[in-house]
Every structure is written in C-alpha cells, then in structure tokens.
mmCIF file of C-alpha atoms in Angstrom:
data_model
loop_
_atom_site.group_PDB
_atom_site.id
_atom_site.type_symbol
_atom_site.label_atom_id
_atom_site.label_comp_id
_atom_site.label_asym_id
_atom_site.label_seq_id
_atom_site.Cartn_x
_atom_site.Cartn_y
_atom_site.Cartn_z
ATOM 1 C CA UNK A 1 -14.651 -12.160 -26.474
ATOM 2 C CA UNK A 2 -13.646 -10.532 -23.069
ATOM 3 C CA UNK A 3 -15.239 -13.523 -21.140
ATOM 4 C CA UNK A 4 -13.520 -16.054 -23.468
ATOM 5 C CA UNK A 5 -10.175 -14.356 -22.787
ATOM 6 C CA UNK A 6 -10.753 -14.439 -19.027
ATOM 7 C CA UNK A 7 -11.662 -18.107 -19.214
ATOM 8 C CA UNK A 8 -8.389 -18.887 -21.020
ATOM 9 C CA UNK A 9 -6.249 -16.513 -18.978
ATOM 10 C CA UNK A 10 -2.912 -17.765 -17.577
ATOM 11 C CA UNK A 11 -1.516 -16.928 -14.238
ATOM 12 C CA UNK A 12 0.911 -14.489 -15.648
ATOM 13 C CA UNK A 13 -1.719 -12.776 -17.812
ATOM 14 C CA UNK A 14 -3.866 -12.128 -14.791
ATOM 15 C CA UNK A 15 -1.277 -9.681 -13.598
ATOM 16 C CA UNK A 16 -2.007 -7.533 -16.603
ATOM 17 C CA UNK A 17 -5.582 -7.073 -15.331
ATOM 18 C CA UNK A 18 -4.262 -5.399 -12.119
ATOM 19 C CA UNK A 19 -3.598 -1.742 -11.848
ATOM 20 C CA UNK A 20 0.021 -0.770 -12.811
ATOM 21 C CA UNK A 21 0.913 0.234 -9.225
ATOM 22 C CA UNK A 22 -0.166 -3.197 -7.754
ATOM 23 C CA UNK A 23 2.479 -5.486 -6.380
ATOM 24 C CA UNK A 24 3.271 -7.802 -3.595
ATOM 25 C CA UNK A 25 5.348 -10.757 -2.599
ATOM 26 C CA UNK A 26 5.991 -13.032 -5.559
ATOM 27 C CA UNK A 27 4.462 -10.433 -7.972
ATOM 28 C CA UNK A 28 6.604 -9.076 -10.753
ATOM 29 C CA UNK A 29 6.972 -5.348 -11.242
ATOM 30 C CA UNK A 30 4.312 -4.330 -13.594
ATOM 31 C CA UNK A 31 5.533 -0.889 -14.475
ATOM 32 C CA UNK A 32 8.944 0.735 -14.093
ATOM 33 C CA UNK A 33 9.212 4.008 -12.154
ATOM 34 C CA UNK A 34 9.527 6.988 -14.397
ATOM 35 C CA UNK A 35 11.351 10.248 -13.738
ATOM 36 C CA UNK A 36 9.265 12.905 -11.951
ATOM 37 C CA UNK A 37 7.898 15.614 -14.162
ATOM 38 C CA UNK A 38 5.630 17.811 -12.090
ATOM 39 C CA UNK A 39 3.570 18.939 -15.097
ATOM 40 C CA UNK A 40 2.742 15.386 -16.140
ATOM 41 C CA UNK A 41 1.522 14.076 -12.746
ATOM 42 C CA UNK A 42 -2.202 13.751 -12.388
ATOM 43 C CA UNK A 43 -3.416 16.358 -9.883
ATOM 44 C CA UNK A 44 -7.051 16.983 -8.884
ATOM 45 C CA UNK A 45 -8.376 20.493 -8.915
ATOM 46 C CA UNK A 46 -9.576 19.996 -5.279
ATOM 47 C CA UNK A 47 -8.241 17.099 -3.074
ATOM 48 C CA UNK A 48 -9.491 15.646 0.218
ATOM 49 C CA UNK A 49 -13.076 16.587 -0.650
ATOM 50 C CA UNK A 50 -14.681 13.289 0.450
ATOM 51 C CA UNK A 51 -14.662 12.092 4.099
ATOM 52 C CA UNK A 52 -15.779 8.467 4.116
ATOM 53 C CA UNK A 53 -14.920 7.807 7.764
ATOM 54 C CA UNK A 54 -18.380 8.734 9.282
ATOM 55 C CA UNK A 55 -19.991 6.051 7.069
ATOM 56 C CA UNK A 56 -17.712 3.198 8.058
ATOM 57 C CA UNK A 57 -18.560 0.702 10.764
ATOM 58 C CA UNK A 58 -18.183 2.186 14.207
ATOM 59 C CA UNK A 59 -15.363 -0.274 15.158
ATOM 60 C CA UNK A 60 -13.437 0.747 12.079
ATOM 61 C CA UNK A 61 -14.068 4.477 12.703
ATOM 62 C CA UNK A 62 -12.639 4.141 16.229
ATOM 63 C CA UNK A 63 -9.557 2.317 14.910
ATOM 64 C CA UNK A 64 -8.800 4.817 12.114
ATOM 65 C CA UNK A 65 -9.258 7.864 14.345
ATOM 66 C CA UNK A 66 -6.740 6.614 16.947
ATOM 67 C CA UNK A 67 -3.200 6.308 15.661
ATOM 68 C CA UNK A 68 -2.143 4.866 19.053
ATOM 69 C CA UNK A 69 -4.356 1.834 18.283
ATOM 70 C CA UNK A 70 -3.871 1.709 14.465
ATOM 71 C CA UNK A 71 0.021 1.889 14.851
ATOM 72 C CA UNK A 72 0.390 0.190 18.200
ATOM 73 C CA UNK A 73 2.972 -2.205 16.774
ATOM 74 C CA UNK A 74 4.869 0.511 14.803
ATOM 75 C CA UNK A 75 8.355 -0.490 13.707
ATOM 76 C CA UNK A 76 11.206 1.778 14.850
ATOM 77 C CA UNK A 77 12.671 4.289 12.452
ATOM 78 C CA UNK A 78 9.497 4.889 10.371
ATOM 79 C CA UNK A 79 10.300 8.573 10.209
ATOM 80 C CA UNK A 80 13.673 7.840 8.412
ATOM 81 C CA UNK A 81 13.582 7.059 4.688
ATOM 82 C CA UNK A 82 15.266 7.983 1.432
ATOM 83 C CA UNK A 83 15.527 11.607 0.324
ATOM 84 C CA UNK A 84 14.559 13.061 -2.988
ATOM 85 C CA UNK A 85 17.254 12.479 -5.640
ATOM 86 C CA UNK A 86 19.383 15.585 -6.180
ATOM 87 C CA UNK A 87 18.733 15.457 -9.844
ATOM 88 C CA UNK A 88 15.035 16.057 -9.350
ATOM 89 C CA UNK A 89 14.920 18.493 -6.472
ATOM 90 C CA UNK A 90 13.515 21.241 -8.710
ATOM 91 C CA UNK A 91 10.734 18.965 -10.061
ATOM 92 C CA UNK A 92 10.038 17.641 -6.508
ATOM 93 C CA UNK A 93 9.510 21.224 -5.239
ATOM 94 C CA UNK A 94 7.133 22.045 -8.174
ATOM 95 C CA UNK A 95 5.356 18.776 -7.657
ATOM 96 C CA UNK A 96 4.948 19.444 -3.961
ATOM 97 C CA UNK A 97 3.712 22.988 -4.571
ATOM 98 C CA UNK A 98 1.014 21.603 -6.929
ATOM 99 C CA UNK A 99 -0.178 19.245 -4.338
ATOM 100 C CA UNK A 100 -0.157 22.016 -1.639
ATOM 101 C CA UNK A 101 -2.345 24.185 -3.883
ATOM 102 C CA UNK A 102 -5.042 21.486 -4.417
ATOM 103 C CA UNK A 103 -4.991 20.395 -0.750
ATOM 104 C CA UNK A 104 -3.591 16.922 -1.269
ATOM 105 C CA UNK A 105 -0.746 17.546 1.175
ATOM 106 C CA UNK A 106 -0.098 19.676 4.170
ATOM 107 C CA UNK A 107 3.211 20.657 5.671
ATOM 108 C CA UNK A 108 4.684 19.697 8.991
ATOM 109 C CA UNK A 109 7.847 20.139 10.947
ATOM 110 C CA UNK A 110 7.725 16.564 12.294
ATOM 111 C CA UNK A 111 6.430 13.175 11.221
ATOM 112 C CA UNK A 112 5.819 9.752 12.805
ATOM 113 C CA UNK A 113 6.211 7.818 9.646
ATOM 114 C CA UNK A 114 6.782 8.188 5.916
ATOM 115 C CA UNK A 115 8.239 6.996 2.698
ATOM 116 C CA UNK A 116 9.499 8.124 -0.671
ATOM 117 C CA UNK A 117 7.307 8.584 -3.712
ATOM 118 C CA UNK A 118 7.667 7.469 -7.223
ATOM 119 C CA UNK A 119 5.767 7.789 -10.501
ATOM 120 C CA UNK A 120 4.459 5.188 -12.951
ATOM 121 C CA UNK A 121 3.203 5.860 -16.473
ATOM 122 C CA UNK A 122 -0.293 5.828 -17.602
ATOM 123 C CA UNK A 123 -1.550 4.978 -21.174
ATOM 124 C CA UNK A 124 -2.496 8.641 -21.583
ATOM 125 C CA UNK A 125 1.161 9.679 -21.104
ATOM 126 C CA UNK A 126 0.314 11.210 -17.768
ATOM 127 C CA UNK A 127 2.071 10.007 -14.531
ATOM 128 C CA UNK A 128 0.484 8.475 -11.472
ATOM 129 C CA UNK A 129 2.225 9.130 -8.164
ATOM 130 C CA UNK A 130 2.570 6.287 -5.677
ATOM 131 C CA UNK A 131 3.688 6.664 -2.088
ATOM 132 C CA UNK A 132 6.118 4.000 -0.882
ATOM 133 C CA UNK A 133 4.222 3.051 2.238
ATOM 134 C CA UNK A 134 5.292 -0.494 2.747
ATOM 135 C CA UNK A 135 6.950 -0.009 6.174
ATOM 136 C CA UNK A 136 4.165 2.181 7.438
ATOM 137 C CA UNK A 137 1.625 -0.381 6.270
ATOM 138 C CA UNK A 138 3.526 -3.200 8.027
ATOM 139 C CA UNK A 139 3.273 -1.242 11.240
ATOM 140 C CA UNK A 140 -0.504 -0.656 10.994
ATOM 141 C CA UNK A 141 -3.272 -2.931 12.095
ATOM 142 C CA UNK A 142 -4.368 -5.285 9.271
ATOM 143 C CA UNK A 143 -7.236 -3.886 7.296
ATOM 144 C CA UNK A 144 -10.273 -5.931 6.389
ATOM 145 C CA UNK A 145 -10.392 -7.283 2.876
ATOM 146 C CA UNK A 146 -12.155 -4.801 0.641
ATOM 147 C CA UNK A 147 -15.783 -5.863 0.252
ATOM 148 C CA UNK A 148 -17.110 -7.088 -3.047
ATOM 149 C CA UNK A 149 -13.947 -6.410 -4.957
ATOM 150 C CA UNK A 150 -14.241 -7.108 -8.709
ATOM 151 C CA UNK A 151 -12.117 -9.955 -10.060
ATOM 152 C CA UNK A 152 -11.861 -11.928 -13.303
ATOM 153 C CA UNK A 153 -12.897 -15.058 -11.334
ATOM 154 C CA UNK A 154 -16.309 -13.506 -10.622
ATOM 155 C CA UNK A 155 -16.837 -12.092 -14.052
ATOM 156 C CA UNK A 156 -16.621 -15.523 -15.786
ATOM 157 C CA UNK A 157 -20.052 -16.326 -14.471
ATOM 158 C CA UNK A 158 -21.590 -13.688 -16.808
ATOM 159 C CA UNK A 159 -23.132 -15.061 -20.004
ATOM 160 C CA UNK A 160 -24.121 -13.622 -23.403
ATOM 161 C CA UNK A 161 -25.849 -14.918 -26.507
ATOM 162 C CA UNK A 162 -27.093 -13.580 -29.848
ATOM 163 C CA UNK A 163 -30.547 -13.353 -28.420
ATOM 164 C CA UNK A 164 -29.404 -11.702 -25.145
ATOM 165 C CA UNK A 165 -26.123 -9.815 -25.812
ATOM 166 C CA UNK A 166 -24.288 -8.397 -22.769
ATOM 167 C CA UNK A 167 -23.779 -4.669 -22.755
ATOM 168 C CA UNK A 168 -21.190 -2.861 -20.566
ATOM 169 C CA UNK A 169 -20.692 0.709 -19.426
ATOM 170 C CA UNK A 170 -17.624 1.652 -17.353
ATOM 171 C CA UNK A 171 -16.930 4.587 -15.083
ATOM 172 C CA UNK A 172 -13.474 5.461 -13.803
ATOM 173 C CA UNK A 173 -13.081 7.709 -10.703
ATOM 174 C CA UNK A 174 -10.464 10.302 -11.543
ATOM 175 C CA UNK A 175 -7.622 10.713 -9.051
ATOM 176 C CA UNK A 176 -9.713 8.610 -6.666
ATOM 177 C CA UNK A 177 -7.439 8.327 -3.741
ATOM 178 C CA UNK A 178 -6.667 12.074 -3.959
ATOM 179 C CA UNK A 179 -10.289 12.822 -3.187
ATOM 180 C CA UNK A 180 -10.532 10.614 -0.062
ATOM 181 C CA UNK A 181 -9.755 12.676 3.048
ATOM 182 C CA UNK A 182 -7.914 10.951 5.870
ATOM 183 C CA UNK A 183 -8.299 11.807 9.572
ATOM 184 C CA UNK A 184 -6.084 14.725 10.483
ATOM 185 C CA UNK A 185 -4.275 12.865 13.247
ATOM 186 C CA UNK A 186 -3.043 10.244 10.727
ATOM 187 C CA UNK A 187 -1.341 12.728 8.308
ATOM 188 C CA UNK A 188 1.978 12.695 10.267
ATOM 189 C CA UNK A 189 2.289 8.990 9.490
ATOM 190 C CA UNK A 190 2.126 9.644 5.803
ATOM 191 C CA UNK A 191 5.243 11.827 5.453
ATOM 192 C CA UNK A 192 7.355 12.392 2.329
ATOM 193 C CA UNK A 193 10.903 13.596 1.792
ATOM 194 C CA UNK A 194 11.418 17.187 3.141
ATOM 195 C CA UNK A 195 11.513 20.194 0.887
ATOM 196 C CA UNK A 196 12.966 23.635 1.776
ATOM 197 C CA UNK A 197 10.845 26.685 2.103
ATOM 198 C CA UNK A 198 13.136 28.471 -0.374
ATOM 199 C CA UNK A 199 12.537 25.873 -3.004
ATOM 200 C CA UNK A 200 8.762 25.933 -2.404
ATOM 201 C CA UNK A 201 8.780 29.626 -2.994
ATOM 202 C CA UNK A 202 11.333 30.120 -5.743
ATOM 203 C CA UNK A 203 10.758 26.897 -7.681
ATOM 204 C CA UNK A 204 7.218 26.010 -6.700
ATOM 205 C CA UNK A 205 5.919 29.571 -6.789
ATOM 206 C CA UNK A 206 4.093 29.257 -3.453
ATOM 207 C CA UNK A 207 3.577 32.486 -1.390
ATOM 208 C CA UNK A 208 4.422 32.509 2.317
ATOM 209 C CA UNK A 209 0.603 32.795 3.019
ATOM 210 C CA UNK A 210 0.042 29.601 0.942
ATOM 211 C CA UNK A 211 2.744 27.819 2.905
ATOM 212 C CA UNK A 212 1.366 28.941 6.288
ATOM 213 C CA UNK A 213 -2.120 27.943 5.340
ATOM 214 C CA UNK A 214 -0.818 24.381 4.488
ATOM 215 C CA UNK A 215 0.697 23.851 7.908
ATOM 216 C CA UNK A 216 -1.077 21.065 9.787
ATOM 217 C CA UNK A 217 -2.383 21.653 13.309
ATOM 218 C CA UNK A 218 0.480 22.001 15.787
ATOM 219 C CA UNK A 219 3.162 22.491 13.113
ATOM 220 C CA UNK A 220 5.606 25.454 13.172
ATOM 221 C CA UNK A 221 7.340 27.004 10.206
ATOM 222 C CA UNK A 222 10.851 25.742 9.660
ATOM 223 C CA UNK A 223 13.465 26.177 6.900
ATOM 224 C CA UNK A 224 12.676 22.667 5.787
ATOM 225 C CA UNK A 225 9.206 20.979 5.976
ATOM 226 C CA UNK A 226 7.808 17.528 5.545
ATOM 227 C CA UNK A 227 4.932 17.235 3.110
ATOM 228 C CA UNK A 228 2.240 14.952 4.672
ATOM 229 C CA UNK A 229 -0.719 13.476 2.940
ATOM 230 C CA UNK A 230 -4.181 14.855 3.718
ATOM 231 C CA UNK A 231 -5.673 11.952 1.728
ATOM 232 C CA UNK A 232 -5.511 8.155 1.929
ATOM 233 C CA UNK A 233 -2.293 7.620 -0.040
ATOM 234 C CA UNK A 234 -2.010 5.081 -2.861
ATOM 235 C CA UNK A 235 0.513 2.790 -1.280
ATOM 236 C CA UNK A 236 -0.924 2.475 2.233
ATOM 237 C CA UNK A 237 -2.590 -0.796 3.213
ATOM 238 C CA UNK A 238 -5.895 0.703 4.354
ATOM 239 C CA UNK A 239 -6.410 2.943 1.310
ATOM 240 C CA UNK A 240 -7.955 0.261 -0.894
ATOM 241 C CA UNK A 241 -10.472 -0.700 1.799
ATOM 242 C CA UNK A 242 -11.517 2.904 2.200
ATOM 243 C CA UNK A 243 -11.734 3.532 -1.510
ATOM 244 C CA UNK A 244 -13.810 0.446 -2.057
ATOM 245 C CA UNK A 245 -16.259 1.341 0.690
ATOM 246 C CA UNK A 246 -16.793 4.781 -0.789
ATOM 247 C CA UNK A 247 -17.241 3.373 -4.278
ATOM 248 C CA UNK A 248 -19.835 0.897 -3.112
ATOM 249 C CA UNK A 249 -21.648 3.719 -1.270
ATOM 250 C CA UNK A 250 -21.792 5.851 -4.479
ATOM 251 C CA UNK A 251 -22.999 2.831 -6.524
ATOM 252 C CA UNK A 252 -25.807 2.382 -3.995
ATOM 253 C CA UNK A 253 -26.718 5.985 -4.316
ATOM 254 C CA UNK A 254 -26.992 5.465 -8.092
ATOM 255 C CA UNK A 255 -29.411 2.508 -7.674
ATOM 256 C CA UNK A 256 -26.799 -0.217 -7.903
ATOM 257 C CA UNK A 257 -27.629 -2.133 -4.724
ATOM 258 C CA UNK A 258 -25.720 -5.010 -3.073
ATOM 259 C CA UNK A 259 -27.978 -7.661 -4.563
ATOM 260 C CA UNK A 260 -26.726 -6.606 -8.031
ATOM 261 C CA UNK A 261 -23.030 -6.816 -7.354
ATOM 262 C CA UNK A 262 -20.710 -9.405 -8.915
ATOM 263 C CA UNK A 263 -17.958 -10.526 -6.599
ATOM 264 C CA UNK A 264 -16.467 -13.762 -5.287
ATOM 265 C CA UNK A 265 -17.555 -12.891 -1.677
ATOM 266 C CA UNK A 266 -21.211 -12.426 -2.746
ATOM 267 C CA UNK A 267 -23.771 -14.776 -4.358
ATOM 268 C CA UNK A 268 -24.161 -14.311 -8.139
ATOM 269 C CA UNK A 269 -27.304 -12.261 -8.936
ATOM 270 C CA UNK A 270 -30.019 -14.390 -10.301
ATOM 271 C CA UNK A 271 -31.167 -11.595 -12.704
ATOM 272 C CA UNK A 272 -28.607 -10.235 -15.082
ATOM 273 C CA UNK A 273 -30.759 -7.405 -16.408
ATOM 274 C CA UNK A 274 -28.576 -5.028 -14.407
ATOM 275 C CA UNK A 275 -25.408 -6.097 -12.528
ATOM 276 C CA UNK A 276 -22.133 -4.358 -11.654
ATOM 277 C CA UNK A 277 -18.587 -4.963 -10.509
ATOM 278 C CA UNK A 278 -16.585 -2.549 -8.388
ATOM 279 C CA UNK A 279 -12.785 -2.326 -8.158
ATOM 280 C CA UNK A 280 -11.572 0.557 -5.930
ATOM 281 C CA UNK A 281 -11.852 3.312 -8.577
ATOM 282 C CA UNK A 282 -13.549 1.507 -11.481
ATOM 283 C CA UNK A 283 -17.150 0.494 -11.913
ATOM 284 C CA UNK A 284 -18.334 -1.814 -14.691
ATOM 285 C CA UNK A 285 -22.139 -2.039 -15.237
ATOM 286 C CA UNK A 286 -23.462 -5.032 -17.209
ATOM 287 C CA UNK A 287 -26.930 -5.638 -18.696
ATOM 288 C CA UNK A 288 -28.507 -8.233 -20.932
ATOM 289 C CA UNK A 289 -31.540 -5.914 -21.139
ATOM 290 C CA UNK A 290 -32.525 -3.355 -23.845
ATOM 291 C CA UNK A 291 -29.867 -0.927 -25.221
ATOM 292 C CA UNK A 292 -29.264 2.037 -23.019
ATOM 293 C CA UNK A 293 -29.979 0.166 -19.764
ATOM 294 C CA UNK A 294 -26.419 0.502 -18.405
ATOM 295 C CA UNK A 295 -26.159 4.142 -19.318
ATOM 296 C CA UNK A 296 -28.981 4.959 -16.903
ATOM 297 C CA UNK A 297 -26.698 3.892 -14.072
ATOM 298 C CA UNK A 298 -23.404 5.224 -15.469
#
C-alpha cells in the first residue's frame, strides 16, 4: 500500500513526506511556528556527544575546521538579527538554561553570525527547535549533497508479492542534530538572541558555576551573553550532510553496507533480502526474507 501511494503521489503530496522543518524556495510552509514552551522542547540528556569530523574526507575536515575558508564570503551584518520576543523572555531563559545543562549550547560575549530560533510541533505534542540559519548558510561554502539520501523516487523500485512480502523495520535517531558536535571554532557563527545572566539565574535556575563552565574558549562573563551552538544546528546548510554521513557510518557498523542502500545516487541492490534507506535521522530496513530479518539490523 505504501509503494502504491508513492507511485500515485502528486507533487504537493510529496511535501508531506518531508520533515516538518524542511523548506526552501518555492516550497510552502509545512508547519506553523508555535509559541516557545521550554518544558515541551525536545532536549537530550547529553548533547554534543558524537564528533563525526575525524571520519569525514580530509578535504571536508580542513574546510569545516577553518572558519576563514568556510565563511570566506560572509555577508555583512551576520551578527545582527531579531531579538527574543518580550512576551517569551521567561520561557527563552528557561529554554536556554535547559540547553546549557545538557551541553547543547555554550555562552559567549561575542559572535560572528547568528539567527533567531523558533519551534514547530511534533505529532507527540512535543516541540522541535529550529535555528533560523538562512543568512549564515548563504555565507558558507556550499556543502556536498548528502550521500545516499532516501527519497520516494528510490523506494518505488522495491517490490512485494504474496509469495515474498516486504517487511520493514524503522529506527529514528532521537534529537539527532543535538548529538552531533561541531568544531569549537565554528560555535561563534551559530549565535542566538542574547540572554541576561540575571534571567539565566533567576528564571533558568543556573548557578554561577554552571554559567562559567558554559563559557566557550576566550569568552568573558558579561551581564548579557549570546548562546552559541555546540552542535550542528538544525537550520544550517552543512548539518544535513554531517548528519547523513554519521547515519551511514552507524548503518555500516550494524552490517548495513553500501551495496545494500536504496538511493537515487546508487545502483539498486540486486538482492532484496536486506536493503535499507537512510534519511538524515531515520533508517528504514527492508527485507523480503524470513520474518525477523529486519529486526536483526534494527
């Protein structure tokens, strides 16, 4: 039924298969921003725990470790952007404190670039935070297209029958971008609206020691600080590439090798006993083999 629906899908319906934060030129808004409620925002227990950079191609490593090269065509005024709305200052302070505690963001007295943040709803009722990184992305070198990215177009080549049904297992990486550590010298390019120390303490409940421990290298304590991202932010042009590379690496470690992948940039596997599709933070494992085959890899 899924494959039949994909075969008959219209251009507008394809948009519903994209994540709710996706967008772009000519693409309708898929989800309206919702008011910030700190207690509803998905927050990992520990952020920035996975450093993918050492496993990337050397040329990419050099580029991502050198902001002078990555942002050599930076637009002027990247450090100026909208402030937090006055009606949500208290929630913003609590939200920022939550991210400081888990290590997702650090604090700096200066930034090179930044953007506002907004939240979109999830089916669970939780909120997903998105960083508005369009101008910073436009100033960065263009990233490679993510390798072997799953798409409906590739999945239509799968087949199933009564004799050989197709079974599927799916794994979703929780708070995926929040786990992907970015190079320390890039954090000042991923700034957010400033927040006062007083609000972080009185509203966010942070101690002075917690605040000092969150200072990035070279930052000094001021009455107002910029939160900066320690992870590849959802909303930056390179984040999808980094996330996809890490997901493919984890799939390989689980025995899902490149010859099994289903993607438009890769030949369709001849054997469908075990195949998989990877989409940044989602993995779908397919099999026309015996029951339980996909679960061995999931």
